[in-house]
mmCIF file of C-alpha atoms (C1' of nucleotides) in Angstrom:
data_model
loop_
_atom_site.group_PDB
_atom_site.id
_atom_site.type_symbol
_atom_site.label_atom_id
_atom_site.label_comp_id
_atom_site.label_asym_id
_atom_site.label_seq_id
_atom_site.Cartn_x
_atom_site.Cartn_y
_atom_site.Cartn_z
ATOM 1 C CA MET Z 2 -27.498 -3.187 -10.112
ATOM 2 C CA ALA Z 3 -28.565 -5.029 -7.800
ATOM 3 C CA LEU Z 4 -29.217 -2.070 -4.959
ATOM 4 C CA LYS Z 5 -32.327 -2.433 -7.184
ATOM 5 C CA HIS Z 6 -32.601 -5.738 -5.102
ATOM 6 C CA ALA Z 7 -31.636 -5.299 -1.929
ATOM 7 C CA ILE Z 8 -34.399 -2.230 -2.163
ATOM 8 C CA MET Z 9 -36.588 -5.470 -2.927
ATOM 9 C CA THR Z 10 -35.475 -7.118 -0.185
ATOM 10 C CA HIS Z 11 -36.728 -3.907 2.112
ATOM 11 C CA LEU Z 12 -40.541 -3.237 0.560
ATOM 12 C CA MET Z 13 -40.405 -7.500 0.144
ATOM 13 C CA ARG Z 14 -41.931 -6.940 3.673
ATOM 14 C CA GLY Z 15 -45.398 -5.385 2.757
ATOM 15 C CA LEU Z 16 -44.701 -1.871 4.272
ATOM 16 C CA PRO Z 17 -44.869 0.753 2.180
ATOM 17 C CA ARG Z 18 -42.166 3.153 2.590
ATOM 18 C CA ASN Z 19 -41.043 6.457 1.565
ATOM 19 C CA GLY Z 20 -36.739 7.258 -0.175
ATOM 20 C CA TYR Z 21 -35.571 8.687 3.242
ATOM 21 C CA GLU Z 22 -36.793 5.351 5.545
ATOM 22 C CA LEU Z 23 -35.367 3.464 3.147
ATOM 23 C CA VAL Z 24 -32.780 5.667 3.015
ATOM 24 C CA GLN Z 25 -32.287 4.904 7.170
ATOM 25 C CA TYR Z 26 -32.575 1.810 7.015
ATOM 26 C CA PHE Z 27 -29.025 1.362 4.094
ATOM 27 C CA ALA Z 28 -27.414 3.638 6.745
ATOM 28 C CA MET Z 29 -28.354 1.351 9.996
ATOM 29 C CA ASP Z 30 -25.292 -0.170 11.176
ATOM 30 C CA TYR Z 31 -26.951 -3.415 12.521
ATOM 31 C CA GLU Z 32 -29.945 -3.571 9.390
ATOM 32 C CA ARG Z 33 -26.392 -2.798 7.690
ATOM 33 C CA LEU Z 34 -27.322 -5.523 4.162
ATOM 34 C CA TRP Z 35 -26.303 -3.390 1.543
ATOM 35 C CA LYS Z 36 -23.872 0.280 1.305
ATOM 36 C CA ALA Z 37 -25.641 2.687 -0.390
ATOM 37 C CA SER Z 38 -26.183 6.441 -0.894
ATOM 38 C CA ALA Z 39 -28.842 8.264 -0.104
ATOM 39 C CA THR Z 40 -28.340 10.013 -3.866
ATOM 40 C CA GLN Z 41 -28.302 7.500 -4.784
ATOM 41 C CA VAL Z 42 -31.154 5.413 -3.451
ATOM 42 C CA TYR Z 43 -33.487 7.358 -4.451
ATOM 43 C CA ALA Z 44 -32.008 7.863 -8.036
ATOM 44 C CA GLU Z 45 -32.707 4.008 -8.023
ATOM 45 C CA LEU Z 46 -36.754 3.901 -6.490
ATOM 46 C CA SER Z 47 -37.504 6.345 -9.527
ATOM 47 C CA ARG Z 48 -36.287 4.187 -12.281
ATOM 48 C CA MET Z 49 -37.649 1.408 -10.895
ATOM 49 C CA ALA Z 50 -41.097 2.984 -10.105
ATOM 50 C CA GLU Z 51 -40.543 4.263 -14.103
ATOM 51 C CA SER Z 52 -40.221 0.692 -15.515
ATOM 52 C CA GLY Z 53 -42.985 -0.585 -13.379
ATOM 53 C CA LEU Z 54 -41.025 -2.555 -10.753
ATOM 54 C CA LEU Z 55 -42.518 -0.237 -7.384
ATOM 55 C CA GLU Z 56 -45.547 2.165 -7.308
ATOM 56 C CA LEU Z 57 -46.464 5.466 -5.965
ATOM 57 C CA VAL Z 58 -49.342 5.376 -3.663
ATOM 58 C CA GLU Z 59 -50.712 7.717 -0.547
ATOM 59 C CA ASN Z 60 -48.429 8.044 1.987
ATOM 60 C CA ARG Z 61 -49.188 7.070 5.605
ATOM 61 C CA ALA Z 62 -47.020 7.956 8.453
ATOM 62 C CA SER Z 63 -45.458 11.875 6.575
ATOM 63 C CA SER Z 64 -47.935 14.259 4.789
ATOM 64 C CA ARG Z 65 -44.174 15.829 3.763
ATOM 65 C CA SER Z 66 -42.867 12.041 1.698
ATOM 66 C CA HIS Z 67 -44.279 12.654 -2.329
ATOM 67 C CA GLY Z 68 -46.058 9.090 -1.200
ATOM 68 C CA ASP Z 69 -44.815 6.156 -0.272
ATOM 69 C CA TYR Z 70 -43.766 2.850 -2.291
ATOM 70 C CA ILE Z 71 -44.554 -0.571 -2.296
ATOM 71 C CA LEU Z 72 -43.580 -3.701 -4.796
ATOM 72 C CA THR Z 73 -45.929 -4.509 -8.062
ATOM 73 C CA ASP Z 74 -46.705 -7.658 -9.123
ATOM 74 C CA ALA Z 75 -43.880 -7.464 -11.843
ATOM 75 C CA GLY Z 76 -41.352 -6.897 -9.419
ATOM 76 C CA ARG Z 77 -42.534 -9.584 -7.311
ATOM 77 C CA GLN Z 78 -41.263 -11.616 -10.726
ATOM 78 C CA GLU Z 79 -38.621 -9.573 -11.457
ATOM 79 C CA LEU Z 80 -36.931 -10.130 -7.974
ATOM 80 C CA GLU Z 81 -38.809 -14.045 -8.513
ATOM 81 C CA ARG Z 82 -36.139 -14.068 -10.953
ATOM 82 C CA TRP Z 83 -33.331 -12.638 -9.568
ATOM 83 C CA LEU Z 84 -33.416 -15.450 -6.737
ATOM 84 C CA LEU Z 85 -33.766 -18.236 -8.624
ATOM 85 C CA HIS Z 86 -32.050 -17.363 -12.170
ATOM 86 C CA THR Z 87 -29.196 -15.446 -11.623
ATOM 87 C CA GLU Z 88 -25.721 -17.002 -10.053
ATOM 88 C CA ALA Z 89 -24.538 -14.849 -6.773
ATOM 89 C CA ASP Z 90 -21.173 -13.076 -7.072
ATOM 90 C CA HIS Z 91 -18.873 -14.301 -4.231
ATOM 91 C CA GLY Z 92 -16.568 -12.178 -5.240
ATOM 92 C CA VAL Z 93 -16.254 -10.023 -2.066
ATOM 93 C CA ARG Z 94 -14.662 -6.247 -0.907
ATOM 94 C CA ASP Z 95 -13.822 -6.537 2.246
ATOM 95 C CA ASP Z 96 -12.186 -2.939 3.343
ATOM 96 C CA SER Z 97 -12.096 -4.090 6.918
ATOM 97 C CA LEU Z 98 -10.345 -7.929 5.975
ATOM 98 C CA LEU Z 99 -7.791 -6.037 3.578
ATOM 99 C CA LYS Z 100 -6.165 -4.408 5.958
ATOM 100 C CA LEU Z 101 -6.095 -7.634 8.594
ATOM 101 C CA ILE Z 102 -4.479 -8.982 5.917
ATOM 102 C CA ALA Z 103 -2.062 -6.428 5.364
ATOM 103 C CA ILE Z 104 -1.079 -6.477 9.476
ATOM 104 C CA GLY Z 105 2.407 -8.389 8.716
ATOM 105 C CA ALA Z 106 3.240 -4.627 7.974
ATOM 106 C CA LEU Z 107 2.950 -3.225 10.632
ATOM 107 C CA ASP Z 108 5.571 -3.555 14.150
ATOM 108 C CA ASP Z 109 3.256 -5.065 17.663
ATOM 109 C CA GLU Z 110 2.520 -1.601 18.508
ATOM 110 C CA GLN Z 111 0.825 -0.772 15.909
ATOM 111 C CA ALA Z 112 -0.791 -4.098 14.778
ATOM 112 C CA GLN Z 113 -2.342 -3.701 18.562
ATOM 113 C CA ILE Z 114 -4.330 -0.240 16.950
ATOM 114 C CA LEU Z 115 -5.514 -1.985 14.263
ATOM 115 C CA ILE Z 116 -6.661 -5.231 15.957
ATOM 116 C CA GLY Z 117 -8.201 -3.076 18.897
ATOM 117 C CA ASN Z 118 -10.143 -0.490 16.279
ATOM 118 C CA GLU Z 119 -11.928 -3.781 14.541
ATOM 119 C CA GLN Z 120 -12.188 -5.444 18.455
ATOM 120 C CA ALA Z 121 -14.310 -1.872 19.313
ATOM 121 C CA TYR Z 122 -16.257 -2.539 15.876
ATOM 122 C CA TYR Z 123 -17.274 -6.050 16.085
ATOM 123 C CA ARG Z 124 -18.082 -6.083 20.114
ATOM 124 C CA ARG Z 125 -20.593 -3.062 19.255
ATOM 125 C CA ARG Z 126 -21.603 -4.875 16.738
ATOM 126 C CA ALA Z 127 -22.309 -8.306 18.571
ATOM 127 C CA LEU Z 128 -24.032 -5.408 20.976
ATOM 128 C CA ALA Z 129 -26.089 -4.160 18.677
ATOM 129 C CA LEU Z 130 -27.703 -7.532 17.733
ATOM 130 C CA GLU Z 131 -28.401 -9.362 20.599
ATOM 131 C CA LYS Z 132 -29.772 -6.250 21.582
ATOM 132 C CA ARG Z 133 -31.583 -6.661 17.820
ATOM 133 C CA LEU Z 134 -32.171 -10.161 18.863
ATOM 134 C CA ALA Z 135 -33.985 -9.651 21.918
ATOM 135 C CA GLU Z 136 -36.450 -6.975 21.198
ATOM 136 C CA TRP Z 137 -37.885 -8.371 18.492
ATOM 137 C CA PRO Z 138 -41.227 -7.577 17.503
ATOM 138 C CA GLU Z 139 -44.012 -10.254 18.498
ATOM 139 C CA GLU Z 140 -46.217 -8.784 14.958
ATOM 140 C CA HIS Z 141 -42.395 -9.404 13.444
ATOM 141 C CA GLU Z 142 -43.780 -13.188 12.701
ATOM 142 C CA GLY Z 143 -43.803 -15.469 9.718
ATOM 143 C CA ARG Z 144 -42.185 -17.031 6.367
ATOM 144 C CA ILE Z 145 -40.092 -12.838 5.649
ATOM 145 C CA TRP Z 146 -39.823 -12.921 8.953
ATOM 146 C CA ARG Z 147 -38.424 -15.392 9.874
ATOM 147 C CA GLY Z 148 -35.907 -15.040 6.885
ATOM 148 C CA ARG Z 149 -34.528 -12.316 7.919
ATOM 149 C CA ARG Z 150 -34.432 -13.382 11.617
ATOM 150 C CA ALA Z 151 -31.644 -16.254 10.343
ATOM 151 C CA ILE Z 152 -29.560 -14.029 9.129
ATOM 152 C CA PHE Z 153 -29.279 -12.209 12.268
ATOM 153 C CA HIS Z 154 -28.368 -15.423 14.231
ATOM 154 C CA LEU Z 155 -25.759 -15.558 11.092
ATOM 155 C CA TRP Z 156 -23.505 -12.073 11.568
ATOM 156 C CA LEU Z 157 -24.150 -12.910 15.158
ATOM 157 C CA VAL Z 158 -22.372 -15.490 15.742
ATOM 158 C CA GLN Z 159 -19.865 -14.690 12.994
ATOM 159 C CA ALA Z 160 -18.952 -11.119 14.563
ATOM 160 C CA ARG Z 161 -18.313 -13.627 17.760
ATOM 161 C CA GLN Z 162 -16.129 -15.665 15.632
ATOM 162 C CA THR Z 163 -14.216 -13.150 14.703
ATOM 163 C CA LEU Z 164 -12.997 -11.539 18.029
ATOM 164 C CA GLU Z 165 -12.244 -14.561 19.122
ATOM 165 C CA TRP Z 166 -9.834 -14.952 15.494
ATOM 166 C CA LEU Z 167 -9.188 -11.500 16.741
ATOM 167 C CA GLU Z 168 -7.867 -12.369 20.093
ATOM 168 C CA LYS Z 169 -5.956 -15.249 18.766
ATOM 169 C CA LEU Z 170 -4.050 -12.942 15.476
ATOM 170 C CA GLU Z 171 -3.010 -11.087 18.611
ATOM 171 C CA THR Z 172 -1.538 -14.167 20.417
ATOM 172 C CA CYS Z 173 -0.041 -15.434 16.905
ATOM 173 C CA LEU Z 174 2.056 -11.893 16.382
ATOM 174 C CA LYS Z 175 3.223 -12.303 20.379
ATOM 175 C CA ASN Z 176 4.466 -15.183 19.706
ATOM 176 C CA PRO Z 177 6.436 -15.150 16.319
ATOM 177 C CA ASP Z 178 8.310 -18.790 17.468
ATOM 178 C CA MET Z 179 4.726 -20.429 18.622
ATOM 179 C CA PRO Z 180 3.068 -22.389 15.980
ATOM 180 C CA MET Z 181 0.761 -21.126 14.515
ATOM 181 C CA ASP Z 182 -1.057 -25.039 14.144
ATOM 182 C CA GLU Z 183 -0.834 -24.291 18.004
ATOM 183 C CA ILE Z 184 -3.662 -21.185 18.051
ATOM 184 C CA PHE Z 185 -5.759 -21.650 15.587
ATOM 185 C CA MET U 20 -9.729 3.775 -4.475
ATOM 186 C CA ALA U 21 -8.938 0.279 -2.524
ATOM 187 C CA LEU U 22 -7.799 -1.715 -4.748
ATOM 188 C CA LYS U 23 -4.431 0.702 -4.483
ATOM 189 C CA HIS U 24 -3.867 -0.656 -1.822
ATOM 190 C CA ALA U 25 -5.820 -4.449 -2.954
ATOM 191 C CA ILE U 26 -1.822 -4.233 -4.331
ATOM 192 C CA MET U 27 -0.170 -3.406 -2.178
ATOM 193 C CA THR U 28 -0.810 -5.883 0.421
ATOM 194 C CA HIS U 29 -0.074 -8.184 -2.599
ATOM 195 C CA LEU U 30 3.200 -6.553 -2.836
ATOM 196 C CA MET U 31 3.965 -6.315 0.457
ATOM 197 C CA ARG U 32 5.628 -9.878 0.777
ATOM 198 C CA GLY U 33 8.797 -9.123 -1.046
ATOM 199 C CA LEU U 34 8.563 -10.790 -4.048
ATOM 200 C CA PRO U 35 8.840 -8.872 -7.549
ATOM 201 C CA ARG U 36 4.847 -9.398 -10.387
ATOM 202 C CA ASN U 37 3.508 -7.981 -13.365
ATOM 203 C CA GLY U 38 0.734 -7.069 -13.781
ATOM 204 C CA TYR U 39 -0.979 -10.359 -14.930
ATOM 205 C CA GLU U 40 -0.529 -12.457 -11.869
ATOM 206 C CA LEU U 41 -2.005 -10.105 -9.755
ATOM 207 C CA VAL U 42 -4.241 -10.583 -11.810
ATOM 208 C CA GLN U 43 -4.287 -13.982 -11.297
ATOM 209 C CA TYR U 44 -4.676 -14.199 -7.462
ATOM 210 C CA PHE U 45 -7.796 -11.116 -7.806
ATOM 211 C CA ALA U 46 -9.552 -13.922 -10.029
ATOM 212 C CA MET U 47 -7.796 -17.188 -7.994
ATOM 213 C CA ASP U 48 -11.183 -17.788 -5.256
ATOM 214 C CA TYR U 49 -9.343 -19.507 -2.342
ATOM 215 C CA GLU U 50 -6.390 -16.593 -2.751
ATOM 216 C CA ARG U 51 -9.683 -13.847 -3.028
ATOM 217 C CA LEU U 52 -8.771 -10.931 -0.713
ATOM 218 C CA TRP U 53 -10.642 -8.451 -3.558
ATOM 219 C CA LYS U 54 -12.543 -8.815 -6.530
ATOM 220 C CA ALA U 55 -11.461 -6.180 -9.502
ATOM 221 C CA SER U 56 -11.133 -7.082 -13.339
ATOM 222 C CA ALA U 57 -8.082 -7.182 -15.338
ATOM 223 C CA THR U 58 -8.176 -3.870 -17.625
ATOM 224 C CA GLN U 59 -9.031 -2.356 -14.435
ATOM 225 C CA VAL U 60 -5.677 -3.879 -12.083
ATOM 226 C CA TYR U 61 -3.002 -3.357 -15.251
ATOM 227 C CA ALA U 62 -4.951 0.812 -15.640
ATOM 228 C CA GLU U 63 -4.532 1.179 -10.931
ATOM 229 C CA LEU U 64 -0.552 -0.197 -11.926
ATOM 230 C CA SER U 65 0.147 1.657 -14.520
ATOM 231 C CA ARG U 66 -1.284 4.517 -12.388
ATOM 232 C CA MET U 67 0.712 3.985 -8.813
ATOM 233 C CA ALA U 68 4.235 3.950 -10.590
ATOM 234 C CA GLU U 69 3.380 6.495 -12.344
ATOM 235 C CA SER U 70 2.597 8.489 -9.445
ATOM 236 C CA GLY U 71 6.011 6.281 -7.525
ATOM 237 C CA LEU U 72 3.803 3.951 -4.959
ATOM 238 C CA LEU U 73 5.517 1.223 -7.034
ATOM 239 C CA GLU U 74 8.831 0.823 -9.657
ATOM 240 C CA LEU U 75 8.691 -1.139 -12.306
ATOM 241 C CA VAL U 76 12.298 -3.440 -12.846
ATOM 242 C CA GLU U 77 13.705 -6.183 -14.647
ATOM 243 C CA ASN U 78 11.439 -9.179 -15.441
ATOM 244 C CA ARG U 79 12.846 -12.624 -14.012
ATOM 245 C CA ALA U 80 10.507 -15.547 -15.103
ATOM 246 C CA SER U 81 8.830 -14.164 -18.700
ATOM 247 C CA SER U 82 10.808 -12.169 -21.100
ATOM 248 C CA ARG U 83 6.883 -11.318 -22.450
ATOM 249 C CA SER U 84 6.033 -9.402 -19.454
ATOM 250 C CA HIS U 85 6.650 -5.717 -19.861
ATOM 251 C CA GLY U 86 8.130 -5.909 -16.422
ATOM 252 C CA ASP U 87 7.668 -6.751 -12.789
ATOM 253 C CA TYR U 88 6.297 -4.322 -10.020
ATOM 254 C CA ILE U 89 7.583 -3.479 -6.833
ATOM 255 C CA LEU U 90 7.290 -1.540 -3.832
ATOM 256 C CA THR U 91 8.593 1.796 -4.036
ATOM 257 C CA ASP U 92 9.675 2.701 0.196
ATOM 258 C CA ALA U 93 6.664 5.841 -0.682
ATOM 259 C CA GLY U 94 4.358 2.649 -1.329
ATOM 260 C CA ARG U 95 5.738 1.215 2.081
ATOM 261 C CA GLN U 96 5.268 4.386 3.487
ATOM 262 C CA GLU U 97 1.966 4.759 2.017
ATOM 263 C CA LEU U 98 0.482 1.181 3.477
ATOM 264 C CA GLU U 99 1.492 2.303 6.810
ATOM 265 C CA ARG U 100 -0.849 5.448 6.485
ATOM 266 C CA TRP U 101 -3.671 4.213 5.438
ATOM 267 C CA LEU U 102 -3.292 0.434 7.793
ATOM 268 C CA LEU U 103 -3.023 3.338 10.701
ATOM 269 C CA HIS U 104 -4.199 6.561 10.257
ATOM 270 C CA THR U 105 -7.783 5.573 8.284
ATOM 271 C CA GLU U 106 -10.798 4.140 9.109
ATOM 272 C CA ALA U 107 -11.413 0.824 7.800
ATOM 273 C CA ASP U 108 -15.166 0.796 5.738
ATOM 274 C CA HIS U 109 -17.727 -1.503 7.573
ATOM 275 C CA GLY U 110 -20.228 -1.766 4.602
ATOM 276 C CA VAL U 111 -20.947 -4.444 2.695
ATOM 277 C CA ARG U 112 -22.044 -5.521 -0.838
ATOM 278 C CA ASP U 113 -22.143 -9.500 -0.514
ATOM 279 C CA ASP U 114 -24.996 -10.562 -2.365
ATOM 280 C CA SER U 115 -25.523 -13.730 -1.822
ATOM 281 C CA LEU U 116 -25.889 -13.062 1.552
ATOM 282 C CA LEU U 117 -28.643 -10.395 -0.500
ATOM 283 C CA LYS U 118 -30.345 -13.210 -1.765
ATOM 284 C CA LEU U 119 -30.536 -15.898 1.427
ATOM 285 C CA ILE U 120 -32.168 -12.749 3.341
ATOM 286 C CA ALA U 121 -35.122 -12.121 0.793
ATOM 287 C CA ILE U 122 -35.429 -16.268 0.635
ATOM 288 C CA GLY U 123 -38.482 -15.226 2.303
ATOM 289 C CA ALA U 124 -40.356 -15.560 -0.494
ATOM 290 C CA LEU U 125 -39.748 -18.210 -1.940
ATOM 291 C CA ASP U 126 -41.552 -21.206 -0.774
ATOM 292 C CA ASP U 127 -40.209 -24.744 0.320
ATOM 293 C CA GLU U 128 -38.522 -26.251 -2.840
ATOM 294 C CA GLN U 129 -37.095 -22.661 -4.053
ATOM 295 C CA ALA U 130 -35.423 -21.781 -0.557
ATOM 296 C CA GLN U 131 -34.254 -25.618 -1.067
ATOM 297 C CA ILE U 132 -32.529 -24.408 -4.615
ATOM 298 C CA LEU U 133 -30.813 -21.339 -3.172
ATOM 299 C CA ILE U 134 -29.544 -23.104 -0.008
ATOM 300 C CA GLY U 135 -28.416 -26.160 -2.360
ATOM 301 C CA ASN U 136 -26.155 -23.453 -3.815
ATOM 302 C CA GLU U 137 -24.395 -21.776 -1.108
ATOM 303 C CA GLN U 138 -24.383 -25.288 0.428
ATOM 304 C CA ALA U 139 -22.217 -26.146 -2.530
ATOM 305 C CA TYR U 140 -19.978 -23.054 -2.480
ATOM 306 C CA TYR U 141 -19.016 -22.925 1.136
ATOM 307 C CA ARG U 142 -18.680 -26.477 0.488
ATOM 308 C CA ARG U 143 -15.873 -25.987 -2.238
ATOM 309 C CA ARG U 144 -14.341 -22.750 -0.448
ATOM 310 C CA ALA U 145 -14.179 -25.386 2.524
ATOM 311 C CA LEU U 146 -11.554 -27.780 0.742
ATOM 312 C CA ALA U 147 -10.601 -25.403 -0.866
ATOM 313 C CA LEU U 148 -9.041 -23.449 2.262
ATOM 314 C CA GLU U 149 -7.975 -26.876 3.700
ATOM 315 C CA LYS U 150 -5.618 -28.014 1.055
ATOM 316 C CA ARG U 151 -4.226 -24.331 1.211
ATOM 317 C CA LEU U 152 -3.431 -24.707 4.441
ATOM 318 C CA ALA U 153 -2.318 -28.002 4.781
ATOM 319 C CA GLU U 154 0.140 -27.560 1.848
ATOM 320 C CA TRP U 155 1.222 -24.262 3.277
ATOM 321 C CA PRO U 156 5.088 -24.194 1.401
ATOM 322 C CA GLU U 157 8.314 -23.722 4.307
ATOM 323 C CA GLU U 158 9.581 -21.049 2.274
ATOM 324 C CA HIS U 159 6.398 -18.995 3.370
ATOM 325 C CA GLU U 160 7.664 -17.406 6.874
ATOM 326 C CA GLY U 161 7.898 -14.653 8.480
ATOM 327 C CA ARG U 162 5.754 -11.769 10.283
ATOM 328 C CA ILE U 163 4.083 -11.114 6.769
ATOM 329 C CA TRP U 164 2.898 -13.976 6.236
ATOM 330 C CA ARG U 165 2.146 -15.135 9.109
ATOM 331 C CA GLY U 166 -0.774 -12.969 9.037
ATOM 332 C CA ARG U 167 -1.834 -13.509 6.048
ATOM 333 C CA ARG U 168 -2.034 -17.125 6.777
ATOM 334 C CA ALA U 169 -4.349 -15.822 9.609
ATOM 335 C CA ILE U 170 -6.608 -15.051 7.102
ATOM 336 C CA PHE U 171 -7.171 -18.545 6.068
ATOM 337 C CA HIS U 172 -8.339 -20.011 9.065
ATOM 338 C CA LEU U 173 -10.649 -17.147 10.030
ATOM 339 C CA TRP U 174 -11.974 -18.594 6.383
ATOM 340 C CA LEU U 175 -12.376 -21.588 7.043
ATOM 341 C CA VAL U 176 -13.810 -21.608 10.134
ATOM 342 C CA GLN U 177 -16.586 -19.095 8.031
ATOM 343 C CA ALA U 178 -17.307 -21.117 5.978
ATOM 344 C CA ARG U 179 -18.071 -24.117 8.070
ATOM 345 C CA GLN U 180 -20.008 -21.151 10.298
ATOM 346 C CA THR U 181 -22.498 -21.191 7.653
ATOM 347 C CA LEU U 182 -22.747 -24.020 6.249
ATOM 348 C CA GLU U 183 -23.012 -24.810 9.535
ATOM 349 C CA TRP U 184 -25.655 -22.074 9.053
ATOM 350 C CA LEU U 185 -27.621 -22.852 6.305
ATOM 351 C CA GLU U 186 -29.184 -26.105 7.775
ATOM 352 C CA LYS U 187 -30.755 -24.661 10.835
ATOM 353 C CA LEU U 188 -32.112 -22.371 7.810
ATOM 354 C CA GLU U 189 -33.232 -24.462 6.358
ATOM 355 C CA THR U 190 -35.071 -26.416 9.273
ATOM 356 C CA CYS U 191 -36.677 -23.051 10.120
ATOM 357 C CA LEU U 192 -38.480 -22.803 6.856
ATOM 358 C CA LYS U 193 -39.492 -26.513 6.987
ATOM 359 C CA ASN U 194 -40.806 -26.043 10.686
ATOM 360 C CA PRO U 195 -42.467 -23.097 10.536
ATOM 361 C CA ASP U 196 -44.797 -23.666 14.401
ATOM 362 C CA MET U 197 -40.787 -24.032 15.928
ATOM 363 C CA PRO U 198 -39.656 -21.416 17.854
ATOM 364 C CA MET U 199 -36.509 -19.993 16.372
ATOM 365 C CA ASP U 200 -34.499 -19.668 19.357
ATOM 366 C CA GLU U 201 -34.256 -23.255 19.863
ATOM 367 C CA ILE U 202 -32.495 -23.786 15.960
ATOM 368 C CA PHE U 203 -30.326 -21.322 16.462
ATOM 369 C "C1'" DT W 26 0.914 -24.515 -38.517
ATOM 370 C "C1'" DC W 27 -1.917 -22.944 -35.699
ATOM 371 C "C1'" DC W 28 -4.042 -22.781 -30.610
ATOM 372 C "C1'" DG W 29 -4.225 -22.436 -26.057
ATOM 373 C "C1'" DG W 30 -1.719 -19.696 -22.085
ATOM 374 C "C1'" DC W 31 0.144 -15.543 -21.300
ATOM 375 C "C1'" DA W 32 0.361 -10.545 -20.923
ATOM 376 C "C1'" DT W 33 -1.845 -5.907 -21.724
ATOM 377 C "C1'" DG W 34 -3.965 -2.682 -23.035
ATOM 378 C "C1'" DT W 35 -8.560 0.348 -25.523
ATOM 379 C "C1'" DA W 36 -13.291 2.702 -25.534
ATOM 380 C "C1'" DA W 37 -17.519 3.128 -24.066
ATOM 381 C "C1'" DG W 38 -20.351 3.112 -20.334
ATOM 382 C "C1'" DC W 39 -22.695 1.796 -15.879
ATOM 383 C "C1'" DG W 40 -22.201 2.405 -10.947
ATOM 384 C "C1'" DG W 41 -21.755 4.931 -6.996
ATOM 385 C "C1'" DT W 42 -19.913 8.639 -4.347
ATOM 386 C "C1'" DT W 43 -19.431 13.514 -2.755
ATOM 387 C "C1'" DA W 44 -21.004 18.013 -2.141
ATOM 388 C "C1'" DC W 45 -23.909 21.257 -2.815
ATOM 389 C "C1'" DA W 46 -29.532 22.559 -3.227
ATOM 390 C "C1'" DT W 47 -34.208 23.071 -1.025
ATOM 391 C "C1'" DG W 48 -37.881 23.894 0.337
ATOM 392 C "C1'" DA W 49 -41.505 22.193 3.988
ATOM 393 C "C1'" DT W 50 -42.897 20.548 9.059
ATOM 394 C "C1'" DT W 51 -42.167 19.514 13.900
ATOM 395 C "C1'" DG W 52 -40.623 21.278 18.009
ATOM 396 C "C1'" DC W 53 -38.216 24.420 21.312
ATOM 397 C "C1'" DG M 23 -38.649 32.834 15.228
ATOM 398 C "C1'" DC M 24 -34.851 29.840 14.845
ATOM 399 C "C1'" DA M 25 -33.180 25.047 14.720
ATOM 400 C "C1'" DA M 26 -32.909 19.898 13.742
ATOM 401 C "C1'" DT M 27 -34.788 16.221 10.774
ATOM 402 C "C1'" DC M 28 -38.216 14.866 7.187
ATOM 403 C "C1'" DA M 29 -37.584 14.635 2.225
ATOM 404 C "C1'" DT M 30 -35.902 14.482 -2.231
ATOM 405 C "C1'" DG M 31 -33.159 15.774 -5.549
ATOM 406 C "C1'" DT M 32 -28.618 18.579 -9.325
ATOM 407 C "C1'" DA M 33 -24.551 18.606 -11.981
ATOM 408 C "C1'" DA M 34 -19.548 17.015 -11.901
ATOM 409 C "C1'" DC M 35 -16.642 13.136 -11.045
ATOM 410 C "C1'" DC M 36 -14.579 8.689 -10.587
ATOM 411 C "C1'" DG M 37 -14.311 3.408 -9.518
ATOM 412 C "C1'" DC M 38 -15.002 -0.955 -11.899
ATOM 413 C "C1'" DT M 39 -17.157 -3.886 -16.134
ATOM 414 C "C1'" DT M 40 -17.596 -5.536 -20.133
ATOM 415 C "C1'" DA M 41 -16.911 -6.078 -25.395
ATOM 416 C "C1'" DC M 42 -12.904 -6.306 -27.919
ATOM 417 C "C1'" DA M 43 -8.068 -5.714 -29.899
ATOM 418 C "C1'" DT M 44 -3.953 -6.923 -30.321
ATOM 419 C "C1'" DG M 45 0.683 -9.478 -29.684
ATOM 420 C "C1'" DC M 46 4.216 -12.586 -28.372
ATOM 421 C "C1'" DC M 47 5.205 -17.056 -27.144
ATOM 422 C "C1'" DG M 48 5.845 -22.134 -26.898
ATOM 423 C "C1'" DG M 49 4.398 -26.635 -27.290
ATOM 424 C "C1'" DA M 50 1.710 -30.801 -30.139
#
DNA sequence: TCCGGCATGTAAGCGGTTACATGATTGC
DNA sequence: GCAATCATGTAACCGCTTACATGCCGGA
């Protein structure tokens, strides 16, 4: 039930947001912190409002919206409880990495396609992150935004490192007699 | 339904394995490529055998087991189809990173606990991966094992990089006036 | 003999997806 | 007036977890 907490990490910045805006955040690629479908986000928001973690306030911006959500004190308390008193789940389900683990099943030509796809993805991602960091809004200051901005730096170095690694993977497969310790 | 393919990436190495052994792999930390519960693994294995992706052969090692699974030709075909003709899902659900994104909600002392927990985890992980790479069995040779071994190298550099980043995150939070570009 | 690890499940329920439906508003 | 976007759902279904149950084998 971590979507609940993912929603909280968005709302903890203090800005009131409606369901649609939150759905956009969860769908955005370079902002991506949690995968979630629209249906699920709306359902979770209702549940959280009902249980008192969120409050529905008058909408700003858009007149079509039912209203905007903000974190309540109970919500902030739950956020703190989750952060400090629950263990992080390091269990992984990374579809793209799973494919790369299986790359040995393909011949050189096919492997090249798979690696190429991943390279394209991480190049796009690195560019988007660089742009996001370069254009960081000045009003995004303070402790909460600093934490968030730091994550973008982590994502960026990880993307770059993955690109480097993909090059090495290519070398490794194309030169089956080269010792792996020489490459990595 | 990617557990199916996660099971295939284990069996593609050619070694017959029973359900219990596969459950162990999925539970192992430094080997971790996909999170899955025992119940789910057994259920998926039955379904895959029924649909002809796996074959149940006579058990080696253990006499208690119902039998060992191996990949069929249809299984290898499905593996190739998945690798080449489906798009990788880059959607992320990383509980531990989600917590770090929210770290701005905590004060310095509390944040230190959270960072400490993560540091402990990644130190343990880096050590386990180093050990695994240092003790890599000689019989694990050939294209399929090379691909797998390469992933361990990626995981290791990622763990080390995350440790470096956690140090910077600490600095970043403890010195709110220091410009972030100086740290990262 | 009994305990711990091996080995495989069943049943209930929650979390999450996919496909589809609906209405309201803005811009051309 | 019409299309695109905004905004919020319903319904059915699947994947996955949690708690519990069962039996078998080997060793102290």
